[in-house]
CSV table of C-alpha atoms in Angstrom, one decimal:
chain,number,residue,atom,x,y,z
Z,9,MET,CA,0.0,0.0,0.0
Z,10,GLU,CA,1.3,3.4,-0.9
Z,11,THR,CA,2.0,5.8,2.0
Z,12,GLU,CA,0.7,9.3,1.9
Z,13,SER,CA,4.2,10.8,1.9
Z,14,ARG,CA,4.9,8.7,-1.2
Z,15,LYS,CA,2.0,10.3,-3.0
Z,16,GLU,CA,3.2,13.9,-2.4
Z,17,PRO,CA,4.3,15.9,-5.4
Z,18,TYR,CA,7.9,16.8,-5.8
Z,19,ARG,CA,10.1,18.6,-8.4
Z,20,ILE,CA,13.0,17.5,-10.4
Z,21,VAL,CA,15.5,19.5,-12.5
Z,22,GLU,CA,14.9,18.8,-16.2
Z,23,ARG,CA,17.7,21.1,-17.3
Z,24,GLY,CA,20.3,22.6,-15.0
Z,25,GLY,CA,21.3,26.2,-15.0
Z,26,VAL,CA,23.7,28.8,-13.5
Z,27,GLY,CA,23.1,31.8,-11.4
Z,28,GLU,CA,25.5,34.4,-10.0
Z,29,ILE,CA,25.4,37.1,-7.4
Z,30,GLU,CA,28.0,39.5,-6.1
Z,31,GLU,CA,28.2,40.6,-2.4
Z,32,LYS,CA,30.9,43.1,-1.4
Z,33,LYS,CA,33.0,42.1,-4.4
Z,34,SER,CA,32.8,38.3,-3.6
Z,35,ARG,CA,31.4,36.4,-6.5
Z,36,PHE,CA,29.0,33.5,-5.8
Z,37,ILE,CA,28.3,31.3,-8.8
Z,38,ALA,CA,25.7,28.5,-8.4
Z,39,TYR,CA,25.7,25.5,-10.7
Z,40,VAL,CA,22.6,23.3,-10.7
Z,41,SER,CA,22.4,19.8,-12.2
Z,42,PRO,CA,20.1,16.8,-12.1
Z,43,ALA,CA,21.6,13.8,-10.3
Z,44,GLU,CA,19.9,10.4,-9.9
Z,45,THR,CA,22.6,8.9,-7.8
Z,46,GLU,CA,25.3,10.0,-5.3
Z,47,GLU,CA,28.0,9.0,-7.9
Z,48,GLU,CA,26.4,11.4,-10.4
Z,49,ALA,CA,26.3,14.2,-7.8
Z,50,LEU,CA,29.9,13.8,-6.8
Z,51,ALA,CA,31.0,13.6,-10.4
Z,52,PHE,CA,29.3,16.9,-11.1
Z,53,LEU,CA,31.0,18.4,-8.0
Z,54,GLU,CA,34.4,17.3,-9.3
Z,55,THR,CA,33.6,18.9,-12.7
Z,56,VAL,CA,32.9,22.2,-11.1
Z,57,LYS,CA,35.9,22.0,-8.8
Z,58,LYS,CA,38.2,21.4,-11.9
Z,59,LYS,CA,36.5,24.3,-13.7
Z,60,HIS,CA,37.1,26.6,-10.7
Z,61,TRP,CA,40.3,25.2,-9.3
Z,62,ASP,CA,41.4,28.7,-8.3
Z,63,ALA,CA,38.3,29.5,-6.2
Z,64,ARG,CA,38.5,29.7,-2.4
Z,65,HIS,CA,35.4,27.6,-1.8
Z,66,ASN,CA,33.2,25.2,-3.8
Z,67,CYS,CA,30.3,24.5,-1.4
Z,68,TYR,CA,27.5,22.2,-2.2
Z,69,ALA,CA,24.3,20.3,-1.3
Z,70,TYR,CA,22.4,17.5,-2.9
Z,71,VAL,CA,19.1,15.8,-2.4
Z,72,LEU,CA,18.4,12.4,-3.8
Z,73,GLY,CA,15.2,10.3,-3.8
Z,74,GLU,CA,11.6,11.4,-4.2
Z,75,ARG,CA,11.3,11.6,-0.4
Z,76,ALA,CA,14.7,13.1,0.1
Z,77,GLN,CA,16.1,9.8,1.3
Z,78,MET,CA,19.7,11.1,1.0
Z,79,MET,CA,20.9,14.6,1.8
Z,80,ARG,CA,24.5,15.8,2.0
Z,81,PHE,CA,26.1,19.2,2.2
Z,82,SER,CA,29.5,20.8,2.7
Z,83,ASP,CA,30.7,24.2,3.8
Z,84,ASP,CA,34.1,23.5,2.1
Z,85,GLY,CA,36.0,25.7,4.5
Z,86,GLU,CA,33.4,28.4,5.1
Z,87,PRO,CA,32.3,28.8,8.8
Z,88,SER,CA,30.1,25.9,9.9
Z,89,GLY,CA,26.4,26.2,8.8
Z,90,THR,CA,26.9,29.3,6.6
Z,91,ALA,CA,27.1,27.6,3.1
Z,92,GLY,CA,26.1,24.0,2.6
Z,93,LYS,CA,23.1,24.1,4.9
Z,94,PRO,CA,21.6,27.2,3.4
Z,95,ILE,CA,22.0,25.6,-0.1
Z,96,LEU,CA,20.2,22.5,1.2
Z,97,GLU,CA,17.4,24.5,2.8
Z,98,VAL,CA,16.7,26.2,-0.5
Z,99,LEU,CA,16.4,22.9,-2.2
Z,100,LEU,CA,14.1,21.4,0.5
Z,101,GLY,CA,12.0,24.5,0.5
Z,102,ALA,CA,11.5,24.4,-3.2
Z,103,GLU,CA,10.8,20.6,-2.9
Z,104,VAL,CA,13.4,19.8,-5.6
Z,105,ARG,CA,14.7,16.3,-5.6
Z,106,ASN,CA,17.5,14.4,-7.5
Z,107,VAL,CA,19.5,17.5,-7.7
Z,108,ILE,CA,22.9,18.9,-6.8
Z,109,VAL,CA,23.9,22.6,-6.4
Z,110,VAL,CA,27.5,23.7,-6.2
Z,111,VAL,CA,28.2,27.3,-5.3
Z,112,THR,CA,31.7,28.6,-6.1
Z,113,ARG,CA,32.9,31.6,-4.2
Z,114,TYR,CA,35.7,33.9,-5.3
Z,115,PHE,CA,36.6,36.0,-2.2
Z,116,GLY,CA,36.4,39.7,-2.8
Z,117,GLY,CA,38.6,40.9,0.2
Z,118,THR,CA,35.8,41.8,2.6
Z,119,LEU,CA,34.5,39.5,5.3
Z,120,LEU,CA,30.7,39.0,5.1
Z,121,GLY,CA,30.1,37.6,8.5
Z,122,THR,CA,27.9,34.5,9.2
Z,123,GLY,CA,24.6,36.3,8.4
Z,124,GLY,CA,26.0,37.7,5.2
Z,125,LEU,CA,27.3,34.3,4.1
Z,126,VAL,CA,24.0,32.6,4.7
Z,127,ARG,CA,22.2,35.3,2.8
Z,128,ALA,CA,24.7,35.1,-0.1
Z,129,TYR,CA,24.7,31.3,-0.5
Z,130,THR,CA,20.9,31.3,-0.2
Z,131,GLN,CA,20.5,34.0,-2.9
Z,132,ALA,CA,23.0,32.3,-5.2
Z,133,THR,CA,21.2,29.0,-5.0
Z,134,GLN,CA,17.9,30.7,-5.7
Z,135,ALA,CA,19.5,32.4,-8.7
Z,136,GLY,CA,20.7,29.0,-9.9
Z,137,LEU,CA,17.3,27.4,-9.6
Z,138,ALA,CA,15.8,30.4,-11.4
Z,139,GLY,CA,18.0,29.7,-14.3
Z,140,SER,CA,17.0,26.1,-14.4
Z,141,VAL,CA,14.0,24.3,-15.9
Z,142,VAL,CA,12.1,22.0,-13.5
Z,143,ARG,CA,9.2,19.6,-13.7
Z,144,THR,CA,6.7,18.8,-11.1
Z,145,MET,CA,6.3,15.1,-10.5
Z,146,ARG,CA,2.8,14.1,-9.4
Z,147,TYR,CA,1.5,10.7,-8.2
Z,148,GLY,CA,-1.4,9.5,-10.2
Z,149,VAL,CA,-2.9,6.7,-12.3
Z,150,LEU,CA,-2.5,5.7,-16.0
Z,151,LEU,CA,-6.0,5.1,-17.4
Z,152,GLY,CA,-6.9,3.4,-20.6
Z,153,ILE,CA,-10.2,4.7,-22.2
Z,154,THR,CA,-12.1,3.1,-25.0
Z,155,THR,CA,-15.1,4.9,-26.6
Z,156,ASP,CA,-17.1,5.2,-29.8
Z,157,TYR,CA,-16.7,8.1,-32.1
Z,158,ASN,CA,-19.7,9.8,-30.7
Z,159,GLY,CA,-18.0,10.0,-27.3
Z,160,ILE,CA,-14.5,11.1,-28.2
Z,161,GLY,CA,-15.4,14.8,-28.6
Z,162,ARG,CA,-16.9,15.0,-25.2
Z,163,ILE,CA,-14.0,13.2,-23.6
Z,164,GLN,CA,-11.5,15.4,-25.3
Z,165,TYR,CA,-13.4,18.4,-24.0
Z,166,LEU,CA,-13.5,17.2,-20.4
Z,167,LEU,CA,-9.8,16.3,-20.4
Z,168,GLY,CA,-8.9,19.6,-22.0
Z,169,MET,CA,-10.8,21.5,-19.2
Z,170,ARG,CA,-8.6,19.6,-16.7
Z,171,LYS,CA,-5.4,20.1,-18.8
Z,172,ILE,CA,-4.9,16.4,-19.0
Z,173,PRO,CA,-3.0,15.5,-22.2
Z,174,ILE,CA,-4.1,12.5,-24.3
Z,175,GLU,CA,-1.4,9.9,-25.0
Z,176,GLU,CA,-1.3,7.2,-27.7
Z,177,PRO,CA,-4.7,7.6,-29.3
Z,178,GLU,CA,-5.7,4.8,-31.7
Z,179,TYR,CA,-8.6,5.1,-34.2
Z,180,THR,CA,-10.1,1.8,-35.4
Z,181,ASP,CA,-13.7,0.9,-35.2
Z,182,VAL,CA,-13.5,2.5,-31.7
Z,183,VAL,CA,-11.2,5.1,-30.2
Z,184,THR,CA,-8.7,4.1,-27.5
Z,185,LEU,CA,-6.4,6.4,-25.6
Z,186,LYS,CA,-4.3,6.7,-22.5
Z,187,VAL,CA,-4.2,9.5,-19.9
Z,188,LYS,CA,-2.3,10.2,-16.7
Z,189,VAL,CA,-4.6,11.6,-14.0
Z,190,PRO,CA,-3.6,12.9,-10.6
Z,191,SER,CA,-4.8,10.4,-7.9
Z,192,GLU,CA,-7.1,12.9,-6.3
Z,193,GLU,CA,-8.9,13.6,-9.6
Z,194,GLU,CA,-9.4,9.9,-10.7
Z,195,THR,CA,-12.9,9.5,-9.2
Z,196,ALA,CA,-14.1,12.8,-10.6
Z,197,VAL,CA,-12.6,12.1,-14.1
Z,198,ARG,CA,-14.2,8.6,-14.2
Z,199,LYS,CA,-17.6,10.1,-13.2
Z,200,GLU,CA,-17.5,12.9,-15.7
Z,201,ILE,CA,-16.5,10.6,-18.6
Z,202,THR,CA,-19.1,8.0,-17.7
Z,203,GLU,CA,-21.9,10.7,-17.5
Z,204,ALA,CA,-20.8,12.4,-20.7
Z,205,THR,CA,-20.8,9.2,-22.7
Z,206,ALA,CA,-23.9,7.7,-21.0
Z,207,GLY,CA,-21.8,4.9,-19.7
Z,208,ARG,CA,-20.6,3.8,-23.2
Z,209,ALA,CA,-16.9,4.6,-22.5
Z,210,ARG,CA,-14.8,1.8,-20.9
Z,211,ILE,CA,-12.2,3.0,-18.4
Z,212,GLU,CA,-9.4,0.7,-17.2
Z,213,LYS,CA,-6.7,1.5,-14.6
Z,214,ILE,CA,-3.4,0.4,-16.1
Z,215,ASP,CA,-0.9,1.5,-13.5
Z,216,SER,CA,-0.1,3.8,-10.5
Z,217,LEU,CA,2.9,6.0,-11.0
Z,218,TYR,CA,4.8,9.2,-10.6
Z,219,TYR,CA,4.7,11.3,-13.8
Z,220,ALA,CA,5.9,14.7,-15.1
Z,221,ALA,CA,3.1,17.2,-14.8
Z,222,GLY,CA,4.7,19.7,-17.1
Z,223,ALA,CA,7.8,21.9,-17.5
Z,224,GLU,CA,8.1,25.2,-15.6
Z,225,GLU,CA,10.7,27.7,-14.7
Z,226,ALA,CA,12.0,27.2,-11.2
């Protein structure tokens, strides 16, 4: 049986991005990348470190698993709690999973203090996410729908109103199609389609799954 936490939506990075801020002449460059495994996250970290070998700090955080089963962060020489943890907190607050963020800092000569560092690493991470493309992953059901040609127009209208895309339509002597529906909408969708087609449409549950609900800017 699925737990309620398992059914909660979460977000993933479809395309990583870069964001940069400057604070008292210190540069903070945030690199965002998807990562399905710890090995992928650490490999990305090494890539950034090699690119910015001359930087004073390459701080990072990553969150893996749809329920954030693995979380790691590092201050990389910054005062404890001023870099890695703020990066992590931005990711958790945005509910982004399977992601790593590395923030490279070039020291500008002026100490920022703990509050200034927390603010700078937070803002840099937010800028990195803002430059990325993310998808919301929702838990739902895959339904197979079979109808006659009289019913397809009504079904298309109802699904369009709910912004549910139609997948794999097949037109033979009947029309068959597949749709992914959020779990909380399944009962209502079944009822609407049944009523709209006077019970002629056949609806079959094929699977329960997480699926991408659409691309969006982070």
